Coordinates of C-alpha atoms in Angstrom, one line a residue:
M12 CA -0.2 0.0 -0.1
S13 CA 2.6 2.1 0.2
R14 CA 3.3 4.2 -2.9
G15 CA 7.0 4.2 -4.0
T16 CA 8.7 5.9 -6.9
R17 CA 7.5 4.3 -10.3
L18 CA 9.6 4.1 -13.4
V19 CA 7.8 5.3 -16.6
A20 CA 8.6 5.3 -20.1
W21 CA 7.9 9.0 -20.8
T22 CA 10.7 11.6 -19.9
S23 CA 7.9 14.3 -18.7
T24 CA 4.3 14.8 -18.3
A25 CA 4.5 17.3 -21.2
E26 CA 5.7 14.3 -23.4
Y27 CA 2.9 12.1 -22.1
V28 CA 0.2 14.7 -22.9
A29 CA 1.6 15.6 -26.2
V30 CA 1.6 11.7 -27.3
G31 CA -2.2 11.5 -26.0
E32 CA -3.1 14.4 -28.1
L33 CA -1.2 13.0 -31.2
L34 CA -3.0 9.6 -30.9
Y35 CA -6.4 11.4 -31.2
S36 CA -5.4 13.9 -33.7
E37 CA -7.5 14.3 -37.0
L38 CA -4.2 14.3 -38.9
P39 CA -3.2 10.7 -39.9
Q40 CA 0.5 11.8 -39.9
D41 CA 0.1 12.9 -36.3
R42 CA -1.4 9.7 -35.2
H43 CA 1.5 7.7 -36.9
R44 CA 3.9 9.8 -35.0
G45 CA 1.9 9.0 -31.7
V46 CA 2.0 5.3 -32.4
L47 CA 5.8 5.5 -33.0
A48 CA 6.2 7.2 -29.7
V49 CA 4.3 4.4 -27.7
K50 CA 6.5 2.0 -29.5
A51 CA 9.5 3.7 -28.4
W52 CA 7.9 3.6 -24.6
R53 CA 7.4 0.0 -24.9
A54 CA 11.2 -0.3 -25.7
R55 CA 11.9 1.6 -22.4
A56 CA 9.6 0.2 -20.0
R57 CA 6.2 -1.1 -19.4
V58 CA 3.6 1.2 -20.6
P59 CA -0.2 1.4 -19.1
A60 CA -2.6 -1.0 -20.5
A61 CA -4.7 1.9 -21.6
V62 CA -2.0 3.6 -23.5
D63 CA -0.9 0.3 -25.2
A64 CA -4.4 -0.5 -26.2
T65 CA -5.0 3.0 -27.4
A66 CA -1.8 2.7 -29.7
T67 CA -2.7 -0.7 -30.9
L68 CA -6.3 0.4 -32.1
V69 CA -4.9 3.5 -33.7
E70 CA -2.2 1.7 -35.5
L71 CA -5.1 -0.6 -36.9
Q72 CA -7.0 2.5 -38.1
L73 CA -4.1 3.5 -40.0
S74 CA -3.2 0.0 -41.6
D75 CA -3.9 -0.7 -45.1
S76 CA -7.4 -1.7 -45.6
T77 CA -6.8 -3.8 -48.9
Q78 CA -6.2 -6.8 -47.1
P79 CA -8.7 -9.5 -47.3
V80 CA -11.7 -9.2 -45.2
S81 CA -11.3 -12.3 -43.2
Q82 CA -7.8 -11.1 -42.2
Q83 CA -9.1 -7.8 -41.3
R84 CA -12.0 -9.5 -39.1
L85 CA -9.4 -11.4 -37.3
T86 CA -7.0 -8.6 -36.7
L87 CA -9.7 -6.4 -35.3
S88 CA -11.3 -9.2 -33.3
M89 CA -7.8 -10.1 -31.7
A90 CA -7.2 -6.2 -31.0
L91 CA -10.5 -6.0 -29.2
I92 CA -10.1 -9.1 -27.0
R93 CA -6.7 -7.8 -26.0
F94 CA -8.2 -4.5 -25.2
V95 CA -10.9 -5.9 -22.9
N96 CA -8.6 -8.4 -21.3
S97 CA -5.9 -6.0 -20.6
I98 CA -8.3 -3.3 -19.1
L99 CA -10.3 -5.7 -16.9
D100 CA -7.5 -7.7 -15.6
L101 CA -6.4 -4.8 -13.8
E102 CA -9.5 -5.0 -11.7
Q103 CA -8.9 -8.5 -10.6
R104 CA -7.8 -7.7 -6.9
T105 CA -9.4 -10.8 -5.0
T106 CA -8.3 -14.2 -4.6
V107 CA -11.3 -15.7 -6.3
A108 CA -11.4 -14.3 -9.9
Q109 CA -14.4 -12.2 -10.5
S110 CA -16.6 -12.3 -13.8
M111 CA -15.8 -9.9 -16.8
A112 CA -19.3 -8.3 -16.5
V113 CA -18.8 -7.5 -12.9
L114 CA -15.4 -5.9 -13.7
A115 CA -16.9 -4.1 -16.6
R116 CA -19.7 -2.6 -14.4
R117 CA -17.3 -1.5 -11.9
I118 CA -15.3 0.7 -14.1
G119 CA -18.1 1.9 -16.3
M120 CA -17.2 -0.2 -19.5
P121 CA -20.3 -1.0 -21.6
A122 CA -21.4 -4.7 -21.3
W123 CA -21.5 -5.2 -25.0
F124 CA -17.7 -4.9 -24.9
V125 CA -17.5 -8.0 -22.8
E126 CA -20.1 -9.8 -25.0
L127 CA -18.3 -8.9 -28.0
R128 CA -15.1 -10.2 -26.7
H129 CA -16.8 -13.4 -25.8
A130 CA -18.1 -13.8 -29.4
C131 CA -14.7 -13.2 -30.8
T132 CA -13.3 -15.7 -28.5
H133 CA -15.7 -18.6 -28.4
E134 CA -18.4 -18.0 -31.3
Q135 CA -18.4 -16.7 -34.7
V136 CA -16.3 -13.6 -35.4
P137 CA -18.7 -10.7 -36.0
S138 CA -18.9 -9.0 -39.2
L139 CA -16.4 -6.3 -40.4
R140 CA -18.8 -3.5 -40.0
V141 CA -19.4 -4.5 -36.3
L142 CA -15.9 -4.8 -35.4
R143 CA -15.1 -1.3 -37.0
A144 CA -17.9 0.3 -35.1
A145 CA -16.7 -1.5 -31.8
H146 CA -13.0 -0.3 -32.6
A147 CA -14.3 3.4 -32.9
H148 CA -16.3 3.1 -29.6
A149 CA -13.3 1.6 -27.8
L150 CA -11.2 4.7 -28.6
V151 CA -13.9 7.0 -27.4
W152 CA -14.2 5.0 -24.1
L153 CA -10.3 5.2 -23.7
D154 CA -10.4 8.8 -24.3
E155 CA -13.3 9.9 -21.9
H156 CA -12.1 7.2 -19.1
Y157 CA -8.5 7.3 -19.4
W158 CA -6.7 10.3 -21.3
R159 CA -9.0 13.1 -20.4
R160 CA -8.9 12.2 -16.5
Q161 CA -5.1 11.3 -16.7
T162 CA -4.1 14.7 -18.5
R163 CA -6.5 17.1 -16.5
A164 CA -4.3 19.1 -14.3
L165 CA -5.4 19.5 -10.8
P166 CA -5.3 23.2 -9.3
E167 CA -3.0 23.8 -6.4
D168 CA -6.0 24.4 -4.1
T169 CA -7.8 20.9 -4.9
R170 CA -7.5 19.7 -1.3
D171 CA -8.9 23.1 0.0
R172 CA -11.9 22.9 -2.3
V173 CA -12.3 19.2 -1.4
R174 CA -12.1 20.2 2.3
A175 CA -14.7 23.1 2.0
A176 CA -17.1 20.8 0.0
V177 CA -17.0 18.0 2.6
A178 CA -17.2 20.4 5.6
E179 CA -20.4 22.0 4.0
Y180 CA -21.7 18.6 3.5
V181 CA -21.0 17.5 7.1
R182 CA -22.5 21.0 8.3
A183 CA -25.8 20.6 6.2
R184 CA -26.2 16.9 7.1
D185 CA -26.0 17.8 10.8
T186 CA -28.2 20.7 10.4
V187 CA -31.1 18.5 8.6
K188 CA -30.9 16.0 11.4
A189 CA -31.3 18.5 14.1
A190 CA -34.4 20.2 12.3
A191 CA -35.7 18.4 9.1
T192 CA -37.3 21.6 7.8
K193 CA -37.5 22.2 3.9
R194 CA -35.0 24.8 4.0
N195 CA -32.5 22.5 5.6
A196 CA -33.1 19.8 3.3
S197 CA -32.8 22.0 0.2
E198 CA -29.4 23.3 1.7
F199 CA -28.3 19.5 2.3
D200 CA -29.2 18.6 -1.3
A201 CA -27.2 21.5 -2.6
A202 CA -24.1 20.5 -0.4
K203 CA -24.5 16.9 -1.7
A204 CA -24.8 17.9 -5.3
A205 CA -21.7 20.3 -4.9
L206 CA -19.6 17.5 -3.4
V207 CA -20.6 15.1 -6.3
A208 CA -19.8 17.6 -9.0
L209 CA -16.4 18.3 -7.3
T210 CA -15.3 14.8 -6.8
G211 CA -16.7 13.6 -10.2
V212 CA -14.3 15.6 -12.3
L213 CA -11.3 14.5 -10.2
H214 CA -9.2 11.8 -11.9
S215 CA -8.4 8.6 -9.9
D216 CA -5.1 9.7 -8.4
A217 CA -6.8 12.4 -6.5
V218 CA -8.9 10.2 -4.5
G219 CA -6.0 9.1 -2.5
A220 CA -4.1 12.3 -2.6
H221 CA -6.9 14.6 -1.7
V222 CA -10.3 13.1 -1.0
V223 CA -9.2 10.4 1.6
R224 CA -6.8 12.6 3.2
V225 CA -9.6 15.2 3.9
L226 CA -11.7 12.2 5.2
L227 CA -9.2 11.3 7.7
E228 CA -8.7 14.8 9.2
P229 CA -10.5 15.5 12.5
G230 CA -14.1 16.4 12.0
V231 CA -15.0 13.9 9.3
L232 CA -14.5 10.3 9.8
V233 CA -12.7 11.0 13.2
P234 CA -15.0 13.1 15.4
T235 CA -13.5 16.3 17.1
D236 CA -15.5 15.1 20.3
K237 CA -13.2 12.5 21.8
R238 CA -16.1 11.1 23.8
M239 CA -17.3 9.8 20.4
R240 CA -14.1 8.1 19.2
A241 CA -13.1 4.5 19.8
K242 CA -10.9 3.4 22.7
F243 CA -8.0 0.8 23.0
P244 CA -7.8 -2.2 23.1
E245 CA -11.2 -3.1 21.8
C246 CA -11.2 -0.4 19.1
T247 CA -15.0 -0.9 18.5
M248 CA -16.8 1.4 16.3
P249 CA -19.1 3.8 18.0
S250 CA -22.5 3.4 16.6
Q251 CA -23.3 6.9 16.4
L252 CA -20.1 7.7 14.2
A253 CA -21.1 4.8 11.9
R254 CA -24.5 6.1 11.4
Q255 CA -23.2 9.8 10.7
S256 CA -20.4 8.8 8.2
T257 CA -22.1 6.0 6.3
S258 CA -24.0 8.4 4.1
L259 CA -20.9 10.3 3.1
L260 CA -18.9 7.0 2.2
R261 CA -22.0 5.6 0.3
L262 CA -22.1 9.0 -1.8
L263 CA -18.4 9.0 -2.6
A264 CA -18.5 5.2 -3.4
D265 CA -21.3 5.8 -6.0
V266 CA -18.9 8.3 -7.6
W267 CA -15.8 6.3 -7.6
G268 CA -16.7 2.8 -6.9
E269 CA -16.5 0.9 -3.6
S270 CA -13.0 -0.9 -4.6
V271 CA -11.2 2.4 -5.5
L272 CA -12.6 4.3 -2.4
F273 CA -12.2 1.7 0.3
D274 CA -9.0 0.5 -1.1
E275 CA -7.4 4.1 -1.1
L276 CA -8.9 4.6 2.5
L277 CA -7.4 1.5 3.9
S278 CA -4.0 2.7 2.4
A279 CA -4.3 6.1 3.8
I280 CA -5.2 4.7 7.2
C281 CA -2.4 2.5 7.2
S282 CA -0.1 5.1 6.3
A283 CA -1.3 7.2 9.2
L284 CA -1.0 4.5 11.9
V285 CA 2.2 2.8 10.6
P286 CA 5.4 4.5 10.3
Q287 CA 7.6 3.6 7.4
S288 CA 10.8 2.4 9.2
S289 CA 13.6 1.4 7.2
E290 CA 15.0 -0.6 10.2
G291 CA 11.9 -2.3 11.0
G292 CA 11.9 -1.2 14.8
F293 CA 9.1 -0.4 17.1
E294 CA 8.5 3.3 16.2
P295 CA 6.3 5.4 18.1
A296 CA 3.0 6.7 16.0
T297 CA 2.4 10.5 16.1
L298 CA -1.3 9.9 16.4
G299 CA -3.0 10.3 19.7
P300 CA -4.6 7.2 21.2
S301 CA -8.1 8.0 20.7
H302 CA -7.4 9.1 17.1
A303 CA -5.6 6.0 16.3
A304 CA -8.3 3.7 18.0
T305 CA -10.9 5.5 15.7
L306 CA -8.8 4.7 12.7
V307 CA -8.4 1.1 13.6
A308 CA -12.0 0.9 14.2
W309 CA -12.5 2.2 10.6
V310 CA -10.2 -0.5 9.4
R311 CA -12.5 -3.1 11.1
W312 CA -15.5 -1.7 9.7
I313 CA -14.2 -1.5 6.1
L314 CA -13.1 -5.0 6.3
D315 CA -16.4 -6.3 8.0
K316 CA -18.6 -4.6 5.1
H317 CA -16.4 -4.9 1.9
Y318 CA -13.8 -7.8 2.6
Q319 CA -14.6 -11.4 2.0
P320 CA -12.1 -14.2 3.1
A321 CA -10.3 -16.4 0.7
G322 CA -12.4 -19.1 -0.7
S323 CA -15.6 -17.2 -0.3
D324 CA -18.3 -17.3 -2.8
T325 CA -18.7 -13.6 -2.6
P326 CA -16.1 -11.5 -4.4
S327 CA -14.1 -9.2 -2.2
N328 CA -14.1 -5.3 -2.9
V329 CA -10.9 -4.5 -1.0
S330 CA -7.6 -6.5 -0.7
V331 CA -5.5 -6.8 2.6
D332 CA -2.3 -7.9 1.0
D333 CA -0.6 -4.6 1.0
L334 CA -2.0 -3.9 4.5
L335 CA -0.6 -7.0 6.1
E336 CA 2.9 -6.4 4.4
T337 CA 3.1 -2.8 5.7
C338 CA 2.2 -3.7 9.1
L339 CA 4.4 -6.9 9.5
R340 CA 7.3 -4.8 8.0
N341 CA 6.9 -2.1 10.5
P342 CA 5.7 -3.6 14.1
G343 CA 4.4 -1.3 16.5
Y344 CA 1.5 -0.4 18.8
Y345 CA -0.9 0.6 16.0
S346 CA 0.2 -2.1 13.5
R347 CA -0.4 -4.9 16.1
A348 CA -4.0 -3.4 16.4
V349 CA -4.5 -3.4 12.7
L350 CA -3.5 -7.1 12.5
K351 CA -5.8 -8.1 15.2
A352 CA -8.8 -6.3 13.4
V353 CA -7.9 -8.3 10.3
S354 CA -7.7 -11.7 12.4
D355 CA -11.1 -10.8 13.9
V356 CA -12.6 -10.5 10.4
D357 CA -10.8 -13.3 8.8
P358 CA -10.2 -16.1 11.5
A359 CA -8.5 -18.6 9.1
L360 CA -5.9 -15.8 8.2
G361 CA -5.8 -15.1 11.8
R362 CA -4.5 -18.3 12.8
D363 CA -1.5 -17.5 10.5
L364 CA -1.0 -14.0 11.9
R365 CA -1.3 -15.2 15.7
P366 CA 2.5 -15.9 16.1
F367 CA 3.5 -12.4 14.8
V368 CA 0.7 -10.6 16.8
D369 CA 2.0 -12.6 19.8
Y370 CA 5.6 -11.6 19.1
M371 CA 4.6 -7.8 18.9
G372 CA 2.9 -8.1 22.1
K373 CA 5.8 -9.5 24.1
A374 CA 8.3 -7.1 22.6
L375 CA 6.1 -4.1 23.2
A376 CA 5.6 -5.3 26.7
A377 CA 9.3 -5.7 27.2
L378 CA 10.0 -2.0 25.8
A379 CA 7.1 -0.9 28.4
A380 CA 8.8 -2.6 31.2
A381 CA 12.3 -1.1 30.3
D382 CA 10.6 2.4 30.2
A383 CA 9.1 1.7 33.6
R384 CA 12.2 1.0 35.4
P385 CA 13.4 4.0 37.8
V386 CA 15.8 6.1 36.5
R387 CA 19.0 6.9 38.8
S388 CA 18.8 10.4 39.9
T389 CA 21.8 12.9 39.2
V390 CA 25.2 12.8 41.0
D391 CA 25.4 15.6 43.6
A392 CA 28.8 17.5 44.0
E393 CA 29.7 15.6 47.1
E394 CA 29.6 12.2 45.3
M395 CA 31.5 13.6 42.3
R396 CA 34.4 14.9 44.7
K397 CA 34.6 11.5 46.2
E398 CA 34.8 9.8 42.8
E399 CA 37.7 12.2 41.9
E400 CA 39.7 11.4 44.8
L401 CA 39.4 7.9 44.4
M402 CA 40.4 8.0 40.8
Q403 CA 43.4 10.1 41.6
T404 CA 44.5 7.7 44.3
R405 CA 44.3 4.9 41.7
L406 CA 46.3 7.0 39.1
D407 CA 49.1 7.6 41.7
S408 CA 49.2 4.0 42.5
M409 CA 49.8 3.1 38.9
R410 CA 52.4 5.5 38.5
G411 CA 54.1 4.1 41.6
S412 CA 54.1 0.7 39.9
A413 CA 55.5 2.0 36.8
G414 CA 58.5 3.3 38.5
S415 CA 59.3 0.1 40.2
M416 CA 59.0 -1.8 37.1
D417 CA 61.8 0.6 35.6
V418 CA 64.1 -0.1 38.6
D419 CA 63.6 -3.9 38.2
M420 CA 64.3 -3.8 34.5
G421 CA 67.7 -1.9 35.1
A422 CA 68.7 -4.4 37.6
D423 CA 68.4 -7.2 35.2
E424 CA 70.4 -5.5 32.5
S425 CA 73.5 -7.4 33.6
V426 CA 71.6 -10.7 33.1
E427 CA 70.7 -9.9 29.7
A428 CA 73.9 -8.5 28.5
D429 CA 73.7 -10.0 25.2
E430 CA 70.5 -8.3 24.2
P431 CA 70.9 -5.0 22.4
E432 CA 69.6 -1.9 23.8
T433 CA 67.4 -1.1 20.9
L434 CA 66.2 -2.8 17.7
Q435 CA 67.4 -2.3 14.3
P436 CA 66.5 1.3 13.4
D437 CA 65.5 0.2 9.8
S438 CA 62.9 -2.3 11.2
R439 CA 59.3 -0.7 10.7
W440 CA 58.2 -2.3 14.0
A441 CA 61.5 -1.2 16.1
Y442 CA 61.0 0.7 19.3
D443 CA 62.5 0.8 22.9
V444 CA 60.3 -1.2 25.2
R445 CA 62.1 0.7 28.2
S446 CA 61.1 4.1 26.8
G447 CA 57.4 3.2 26.1
S448 CA 54.9 5.9 26.8
P449 CA 51.1 5.8 26.5
C450 CA 49.9 6.2 22.8
P451 CA 46.5 5.9 21.0
I452 CA 45.2 2.4 20.2
G453 CA 46.4 1.0 16.9
T454 CA 49.6 3.1 16.7
L455 CA 53.2 2.4 17.8
A456 CA 55.0 3.8 20.8
D457 CA 56.1 6.8 18.9
G458 CA 52.5 7.6 17.9
C459 CA 53.0 6.3 14.3
V460 CA 50.7 4.2 12.5
P461 CA 52.3 1.1 11.4
D462 CA 52.5 0.2 7.6
L463 CA 50.7 -3.1 7.2
E464 CA 51.1 -3.2 3.4
L465 CA 52.8 -6.3 2.1
P466 CA 55.6 -6.2 -0.7
L467 CA 54.3 -6.8 -4.1
W468 CA 56.5 -9.8 -4.8
I469 CA 54.4 -11.9 -2.4
D470 CA 51.7 -11.8 -5.0
D471 CA 53.9 -13.9 -7.5
I472 CA 54.3 -16.8 -5.1
P473 CA 52.0 -19.7 -6.3
L474 CA 49.7 -20.9 -3.9
F475 CA 49.8 -24.4 -5.0
V476 CA 53.1 -26.1 -6.4
A477 CA 52.7 -28.9 -8.8
P478 CA 54.4 -32.2 -7.8
A479 CA 57.7 -32.9 -9.6

């Protein structure tokens, strides 16, 4: 769930926008240039499925129509099959594969595209006229659902506008609940329409970058009144909070789809709760306990409403793979609470997570016990003076021992008369042991760093000598 740096084939956003304009140009030479640019992108890196499908369909438009009709039908049918498969395969986010019709309905693709794909694959290939019409509609659909949304630049105040629209919706909702008058109901409908109009024109990247971030701010999904928030360790969703926020989430889900909205919401909650630690240590979260407990309660609520365990007949709208990876890589108080929430919703998965949850609990308990140990008070002046006197006494005794060692060594000189007073001066290790003095660790007695390099001729010595 974490969003890292992604490698793209284009060098800049301007190039990306320019190629999209070339592909939908009215001039055949411009569209040909756009196709060539996408071919160059394919050689650099993997391109998005929508870009690849657009270039393929445009290239077929520009191809020679003098080929036999049967060959044209096969070529167009293959392009349409790849178009539908490549777009819909991106929506397969559950363990159990969902039908093409369900996936197409989720992203707004006409159902007859799926039916035509089925006919091209398993039945008689449709006529050339039908295939060309579907080919043109596919390009229009890609333009409306991909290119226009991707190339639309977001204003700098997008989050402020979303925040203002959500705040107005919340205010009007609370007002109409307090007094269900005709005027209040009219204001609530206007606030709802304004929010739908604003979020409806944003592309999918804005959901995670702006809309979801606003929802997690205090006052929306997390009440400003701490009495309405969840509490540790249960992290149970307050019923009043769920009733208040369900209508807003349902409204945004109708605009973006449940899968997009709640996947982005889980990702944003995980980013807020679990700090991204490269060392994998136990990092303290910056959120307050009640705020964090409410976010964990929302994780439990989303999974309870929109997640289905593996092997279930009902398809799941959200995936927990990224959520689990982030929590397991970054253990902590709140990541452990998220893992417990997942375990409660999916007991089979919870059995696999139990060792990790238990380990986190023991490690966190050990840290808490270490923090609870009493800290020794600072040393006062009298204790410091006694320590100095003791250290001075030890230093004096050590100096006396060093003097007696010099006397003993002088007395033994007559016995060891054959030994030279000093070693050969040309030796790199030579020093007089009787004139030794304190020196840094790793240096010789005179403070010089020894030369540990070996002569080059050692490299010529064979390691293994062949027998004669």
